[in-house]
Coordinates of C-alpha atoms and ligand atoms in Angstrom, one line a residue:
X1 CA -13.2 19.9 -18.2
X2 CA -15.4 17.3 -16.0
X3 CA -13.6 15.4 -13.3
X4 CA -13.2 11.9 -14.0
X5 CA -12.2 9.2 -10.9
X6 CA -8.8 8.4 -11.7
X7 CA -8.1 4.5 -11.7
X8 CA -4.6 5.2 -13.5
X9 CA -1.2 4.4 -11.9
X10 CA -0.4 8.1 -11.1
X11 CA -1.6 10.8 -10.9
X12 CA -3.9 10.0 -8.6
X13 CA -7.2 12.2 -7.2
X14 CA -6.0 14.0 -4.3
X15 CA -7.8 15.2 -1.7
X16 CA -10.0 18.6 -1.8
X17 CA -8.2 19.1 2.0
X18 CA -5.3 18.3 0.5
X19 CA -5.3 20.2 -3.0
X20 CA -6.7 23.2 -1.0
X21 CA -3.2 23.0 0.7
X22 CA -1.5 24.0 -2.4
X23 CA -2.7 26.8 -2.6
X24 CA -1.4 28.2 0.9
X25 CA 0.5 31.3 0.4
X26 CA 4.1 31.6 0.0
X27 CA 7.2 32.1 2.3
X28 CA 11.1 32.8 2.1
X29 CA 12.3 29.3 0.9
X30 CA 15.5 30.5 3.6
X31 CA 13.4 31.3 6.2
X32 CA 12.5 29.5 9.7
X33 CA 9.5 28.3 8.5
X34 CA 10.2 26.7 5.6
X35 CA 13.5 24.8 7.8
X36 CA 10.8 24.1 10.1
X37 CA 8.2 22.6 7.4
X38 CA 11.0 21.1 5.8
X39 CA 12.1 19.0 8.9
X40 CA 8.5 18.7 10.3
X41 CA 7.9 16.7 6.9
X42 CA 11.8 14.6 6.5
X43 CA 10.9 13.0 10.0
X44 CA 7.2 11.9 9.4
X45 CA 8.7 10.5 5.8
X46 CA 11.2 9.0 8.0
X47 CA 8.0 6.7 9.7
X48 CA 6.1 5.9 6.0
X49 CA 9.7 4.6 5.0
X50 CA 10.9 2.8 8.1
X51 CA 14.2 4.7 8.4
X52 CA 16.2 6.4 10.3
X53 CA 18.2 7.7 7.5
X54 CA 18.3 11.4 6.4
X55 CA 15.0 12.1 4.0
X56 CA 15.8 14.4 1.0
X57 CA 12.9 16.2 -1.0
X58 CA 13.5 16.9 -4.4
X59 CA 11.9 19.3 -6.9
X60 CA 10.7 17.2 -9.5
X61 CA 9.3 13.8 -10.2
X62 CA 10.6 10.5 -9.5
X63 CA 13.1 9.9 -12.2
X64 CA 15.2 13.2 -11.3
X65 CA 16.4 11.3 -8.2
X66 CA 16.5 8.1 -9.8
X67 CA 19.0 9.4 -12.5
X68 CA 20.6 11.5 -10.0
X69 CA 21.3 9.1 -7.3
X70 CA 22.8 6.7 -10.1
X71 CA 24.8 9.0 -11.2
X72 CA 26.2 10.2 -8.1
X73 CA 26.6 6.6 -6.4
X74 CA 28.0 4.5 -9.3
X75 CA 32.3 4.7 -9.6
X76 CA 32.9 0.5 -11.1
X77 CA 29.7 -0.1 -12.6
X78 CA 25.8 -1.3 -11.7
X79 CA 23.5 -3.8 -12.7
X80 CA 20.5 -3.1 -13.3
X81 CA 17.5 -5.7 -12.3
X82 CA 14.9 -5.2 -14.6
X83 CA 11.0 -6.6 -14.6
X84 CA 9.5 -4.8 -17.3
X85 CA 9.9 -0.9 -18.6
X86 CA 10.5 1.5 -15.2
X87 CA 13.5 -0.8 -14.8
X88 CA 14.5 -0.7 -18.5
X89 CA 14.8 3.2 -17.5
X90 CA 17.5 2.4 -14.7
X91 CA 19.9 1.0 -17.6
X92 CA 18.8 4.2 -20.1
X93 CA 20.0 6.8 -17.3
X94 CA 23.2 4.6 -16.0
X95 CA 24.4 4.7 -20.0
X96 CA 23.4 8.1 -20.8
X97 CA 26.2 9.2 -17.7
X98 CA 28.4 7.4 -18.8
X99 CA 27.7 4.4 -16.2
X100 CA 29.2 1.0 -16.9
X101 CA 25.9 -1.1 -16.7
X102 CA 24.7 -4.0 -17.3
X103 CA 20.6 -5.5 -17.1
X104 CA 19.4 -8.3 -15.8
X105 CA 15.7 -8.8 -17.6
X106 CA 13.6 -11.6 -17.1
X107 CA 9.9 -12.1 -19.4
X108 CA 7.0 -9.8 -18.5
X109 CA 5.2 -11.0 -15.4
X110 CA 8.2 -12.0 -14.1
X111 CA 10.0 -10.8 -10.7
X112 CA 14.1 -10.6 -10.4
X113 CA 14.8 -13.6 -8.1
X114 CA 17.6 -14.0 -5.2
X115 CA 20.0 -16.3 -7.5
X116 CA 20.4 -13.3 -9.5
X117 CA 20.6 -11.1 -7.9
X118 CA 23.3 -13.2 -6.1
X119 CA 25.0 -14.2 -8.8
X120 CA 25.3 -10.7 -10.3
X121 CA 27.0 -9.3 -7.3
X122 CA 29.5 -12.1 -7.1
X123 CA 31.1 -11.4 -9.6
X124 CA 32.5 -8.5 -9.0
X125 CA 31.6 -6.0 -11.5
X126 CA 29.8 -3.2 -9.4
X127 CA 29.5 -1.0 -6.9
X128 CA 25.7 -0.1 -7.1
X129 CA 22.4 -2.1 -8.4
X130 CA 18.5 -1.4 -8.8
X131 CA 15.7 -3.2 -7.9
X132 CA 12.2 -2.0 -8.7
X133 CA 10.1 -2.8 -5.9
X134 CA 6.8 -2.4 -7.8
X135 CA 7.0 -2.5 -11.4
X136 CA 4.3 -0.6 -12.6
X137 CA 4.6 -1.5 -16.5
X138 CA 3.5 -5.6 -15.2
X139 CA 2.3 -4.7 -11.6
X140 CA 5.2 -7.4 -10.1
X141 CA 6.2 -6.4 -6.7
X142 CA 9.7 -7.8 -6.4
X143 CA 10.6 -10.0 -3.6
X144 CA 13.2 -7.8 -1.6
X145 CA 13.2 -9.7 1.8
X146 CA 15.0 -12.4 -0.1
X147 CA 17.2 -10.1 -2.2
X148 CA 18.2 -8.7 0.9
X149 CA 19.3 -11.8 2.5
X150 CA 21.8 -12.3 -0.2
X151 CA 23.0 -8.4 -0.2
X152 CA 24.2 -9.3 3.0
X153 CA 26.9 -10.8 1.9
X154 CA 27.6 -7.9 -0.5
X155 CA 27.6 -5.1 2.1
X156 CA 30.0 -2.8 -0.2
X157 CA 27.7 -3.1 -3.3
X158 CA 24.8 0.0 -2.6
X159 CA 21.5 -0.6 -3.3
X160 CA 19.0 1.7 -5.2
X161 CA 15.7 1.0 -5.0
X162 CA 12.5 2.4 -7.0
X163 CA 9.4 2.6 -4.9
X164 CA 7.7 5.0 -6.5
X165 CA 4.6 3.4 -7.3
X166 CA 4.3 1.3 -4.2
X167 CA 5.9 3.5 -0.6
X168 CA 3.1 4.5 1.6
X169 CA 0.8 2.0 -0.2
X170 CA 2.5 -0.9 1.0
X171 CA 5.2 -1.8 3.8
X172 CA 8.7 -1.2 3.0
X173 CA 11.3 -1.0 5.4
X174 CA 14.1 0.8 4.6
X175 CA 16.4 0.4 7.1
X176 CA 15.6 -3.2 7.7
X177 CA 16.2 -4.0 4.1
X178 CA 19.1 -1.9 3.4
X179 CA 18.3 -0.2 0.9
X180 CA 21.1 2.6 0.4
X181 CA 18.3 5.0 -1.6
X182 CA 14.9 4.6 -1.7
X183 CA 12.8 6.6 -4.1
X184 CA 9.4 7.5 -4.8
X185 CA 6.6 10.0 -6.7
X186 CA 4.4 12.7 -4.8
X187 CA 1.4 11.3 -7.3
X188 CA 1.3 7.5 -6.7
X189 CA 0.8 6.6 -3.4
X190 CA 1.4 9.3 -1.7
X191 CA -1.7 10.8 -2.9
X192 CA -0.4 14.4 -4.7
X193 CA -0.1 16.4 -7.7
X194 CA 2.8 15.3 -9.1
X195 CA 6.0 17.4 -9.2
X196 CA 7.8 16.6 -5.9
X197 CA 10.0 13.6 -4.7
X198 CA 11.6 12.3 -2.4
X199 CA 14.0 9.6 -1.5
X200 CA 15.8 8.0 1.6
X201 CA 20.0 7.8 1.4
X202 CA 22.7 6.0 3.7
X203 CA 25.7 7.9 4.8
X204 CA 27.0 4.8 3.5
X205 CA 25.8 5.8 0.0
X206 CA 27.0 9.8 0.7
X207 CA 30.4 8.4 1.8
X208 CA 30.9 6.6 -1.6
X209 CA 29.1 9.8 -3.7
X210 CA 32.3 12.0 -1.9
X211 CA 34.6 9.8 -3.9
X212 CA 32.3 9.9 -7.9
X213 CA 33.3 12.5 -10.0
X214 CA 30.6 14.9 -11.9
X215 CA 28.0 14.1 -9.6
X216 CA 26.0 16.7 -12.2
X217 CA 24.5 19.8 -10.6
X218 CA 20.7 20.1 -9.5
X219 CA 20.6 16.2 -8.6
X220 CA 23.7 15.7 -7.1
X221 CA 22.7 13.9 -4.1
X222 CA 25.6 14.6 -1.8
X223 CA 25.2 18.7 -2.4
X224 CA 21.2 17.7 -1.4
X225 CA 22.4 15.5 2.1
X226 CA 25.3 18.6 3.0
X227 CA 22.6 21.6 2.4
X228 CA 20.2 19.6 4.9
X229 CA 22.7 20.2 7.5
X230 CA 24.3 23.2 6.6
X231 CA 21.4 25.2 6.4
X232 CA 18.8 23.5 8.4
X233 CA 16.8 21.2 6.4
X234 CA 16.7 23.7 3.5
X235 CA 17.8 23.0 -0.1
X236 CA 20.2 24.5 -2.2
X237 CA 18.0 25.7 -5.3
X238 CA 14.1 27.0 -4.3
X239 CA 11.8 24.1 -3.4
X240 CA 8.3 23.3 -5.0
X241 CA 6.6 24.8 -1.2
X242 CA 3.4 24.7 -2.7
X243 CA 3.4 20.8 -2.7
X244 CA 5.3 20.7 0.8
X245 CA 2.6 22.2 2.4
X246 CA 0.0 19.5 0.7
X247 CA 2.5 16.4 2.0
X248 CA 2.6 17.9 5.6
X249 CA -1.0 17.8 5.8
X250 CA -1.1 14.7 3.7
X251 CA 1.5 12.9 6.2
X252 CA -0.4 14.3 8.9
X253 CA -4.1 12.5 7.7
X254 CA -2.1 9.0 6.9
X255 CA -0.6 9.1 10.2
X256 CA -3.5 10.1 12.1
X257 CA -5.4 6.6 10.1
X258 CA -2.4 5.1 11.2
X259 CA 0.2 3.4 8.4
X260 CA -1.4 0.0 8.9
X261 CA -4.1 1.5 8.1
X262 CA -3.6 3.0 4.9
X263 CA -1.2 -0.4 3.7
X264 CA -4.4 -2.6 4.5
X265 CA -6.9 -0.7 2.8
X266 CA -4.2 -0.7 -0.7
X267 CA -4.4 -4.8 0.3
X268 CA -8.2 -5.1 0.6
X269 CA -8.3 -3.1 -2.7
X270 CA -5.9 -5.9 -4.3
X271 CA -7.8 -8.7 -3.1
X272 CA -11.0 -7.0 -4.8
X273 CA -9.7 -6.0 -7.9
X274 CA -8.0 -9.6 -8.5
X275 CA -11.1 -11.3 -7.4
X276 CA -12.9 -9.2 -10.0
X277 CA -10.6 -9.9 -12.5
X278 CA -9.8 -12.9 -12.7
X279 CA -13.4 -13.7 -12.7
X280 CA -14.0 -11.4 -16.2
X281 CA -10.1 -12.2 -17.6
X282 CA -6.8 -13.3 -16.1
X283 CA -4.0 -12.0 -14.0
X284 CA -1.0 -10.9 -15.3
X285 CA 1.5 -11.9 -12.0
X286 CA 0.8 -14.4 -9.8
X287 CA 0.9 -14.1 -5.7
X288 CA 3.2 -13.1 -3.7
X289 CA 4.5 -11.0 -6.8
X290 CA 1.2 -8.9 -7.4
X291 CA 1.5 -5.4 -7.3
X292 CA -0.3 -3.8 -4.0
X293 CA -1.1 -0.6 -5.5
X294 CA -2.0 -1.6 -9.5
X295 CA -3.5 -4.8 -10.8
X296 CA -2.5 -5.7 -14.5
X297 CA -5.4 -8.0 -16.5
X298 CA -4.8 -9.8 -19.4
X299 CA -7.4 -8.3 -22.3
X300 CA -8.4 -12.0 -22.7
X301 CA -11.9 -10.8 -24.2
X302 CA -9.6 -8.6 -26.7
X303 CA -12.1 -5.4 -26.0
X304 CA -10.7 -2.4 -27.7
X305 CA -9.2 -0.4 -24.4
X306 CA -9.4 3.1 -25.8
X307 CA -12.9 2.6 -26.5
X308 CA -13.7 1.4 -23.2
X309 CA -12.1 4.2 -21.7
X310 CA -13.9 6.4 -23.8
X311 CA -17.4 5.4 -22.8
X312 CA -16.0 5.1 -19.3
X313 CA -14.7 8.2 -19.3
X314 CA -18.8 9.4 -20.2
X315 CA -19.5 8.0 -16.8
X316 CA -16.7 10.1 -14.8
X317 CA -14.0 6.9 -15.0
X318 CA -10.7 6.4 -16.7
X319 CA -8.5 3.2 -16.3
X320 CA -5.3 2.2 -18.2
X321 CA -3.7 1.4 -21.2
X322 CA -1.4 -1.5 -20.4
X323 CA 2.4 0.1 -20.6
X324 CA 4.8 -0.4 -23.8
X325 CA 4.8 -3.7 -25.3
X326 CA 1.9 -4.4 -22.9
X327 CA -0.4 -2.0 -24.8
X328 CA -4.0 -3.4 -26.0
X329 CA -2.9 -7.1 -24.7
X330 CA -3.4 -5.5 -20.8
X331 CA -5.2 -3.1 -19.1
X332 CA -4.1 -1.9 -15.4
X333 CA -6.6 -0.3 -12.7
X334 CA -4.7 1.6 -10.1
X335 CA -5.7 0.7 -6.1
X336 CA -3.2 3.8 -5.1
X337 CA -3.9 6.6 -2.4
X338 CA -7.3 7.0 -0.8
X339 CA -9.5 4.8 -3.3
X340 CA -12.1 3.1 -1.9
X341 CA -13.9 -0.4 -2.1
X342 CA -17.2 1.4 -2.5
X343 CA -15.4 3.4 -5.3
X344 CA -13.9 0.5 -6.9
X345 CA -17.3 -1.2 -7.2
X346 CA -18.7 1.4 -8.7
X347 CA -16.0 1.2 -11.7
X348 CA -16.5 -2.4 -11.6
X349 CA -20.3 -2.0 -12.3
X350 CA -19.8 0.8 -15.0
X351 CA -17.1 -1.8 -16.5
X352 CA -19.5 -4.9 -16.5
X353 CA -22.7 -2.8 -17.8
X354 CA -20.6 -1.7 -20.8
X355 CA -18.7 -4.7 -21.6
X356 CA -22.1 -6.6 -20.8
X357 CA -20.0 -9.1 -18.7
X358 CA -22.9 -9.9 -15.7
Ligands
LIG1 C1 5.5 6.2 -12.3 C2 7.0 5.9 -12.6 C3 8.2 6.1 -12.3 C4 8.6 7.4 -13.1 O1 8.3 8.6 -12.0 P1 7.6 9.8 -12.3 O2 7.7 10.3 -11.2 O3 7.1 9.8 -13.5 O4 9.2 10.7 -13.0 C5 8.9 5.3 -12.3 N1 8.8 3.6 -11.8 C6 7.9 3.3 -11.4 C7 7.8 2.1 -10.5 C8 7.0 4.3 -11.7 O5 5.6 3.7 -11.1

């Protein structure tokens, strides 16, 4: 299979040295070395998440921690603020886990407003709420600082946040915002293969969790948390050590270029992509709500997107069709991980040739 350069919103391309770290020989998952590895990763992830709270790793994709957190931390009811397909996933998870849940939706391309959050929390019906930081189906990045400001009036309502497609790619000040559980996956801006998820979790969330019955087993957030202290950063089940070797290296590389620089490259690539898309098509989302990691483009020329992707594939590139209802009406260009300006310019050049744009 010839490799295609991936401009899809996960999985993204992994650096060869990071990929090679996946092949590190195994060690015992109850060894001192395993504890040291997992502690090192947690401390580095605390920098990425801008948090002093505990980091939990999970051998699953990000959805596992989304389900685990909504199940472990919701007692009374959860308000789900959705701006697209991944926001709605929280609602389905809540319902499937027997939680009382209300879904607050917006039209495609719109964001969650602080006013809507305020009105919902003021009812007193909820002890948990969920927000999607970066909705990968619509390319919306929510105004979380504004949401944080109204949420400060409701400190007892726990804030769960899906930052799966943005953590690492843009600054998210978890502690400053007051997010109780912020979740991400390995295969997006952290630029690792899929199969590992990570989250931050506050003590306040864990204390609530202790009062919640039937938290499940594998994704019981309280059990995961307690194990860190009981067994020196180890995990109840055998974790994906291969990902952890790779993550440790990836974090070293990110920290050595500097998080500011890593974030800025995403921002610059977003601007470049939006400029190109606005010239030839139309953007779905207006600033300041545009995602830093994925740009969603209105298919105003009504091109056949699967044909376009076939032609791009022959040239060694791949973009993403629209997601769910937005399939064929939009297409998506991801600019996550180590993707460079030159690589994006290469993609745009091929798209212009194939579509006869210029
Ligand atoms: C990819 C994605 C998910 C799902 O993550 P998995 O790691 O595939 O479980 C959830 N939310 C958002 C915003 C995503 O982009």
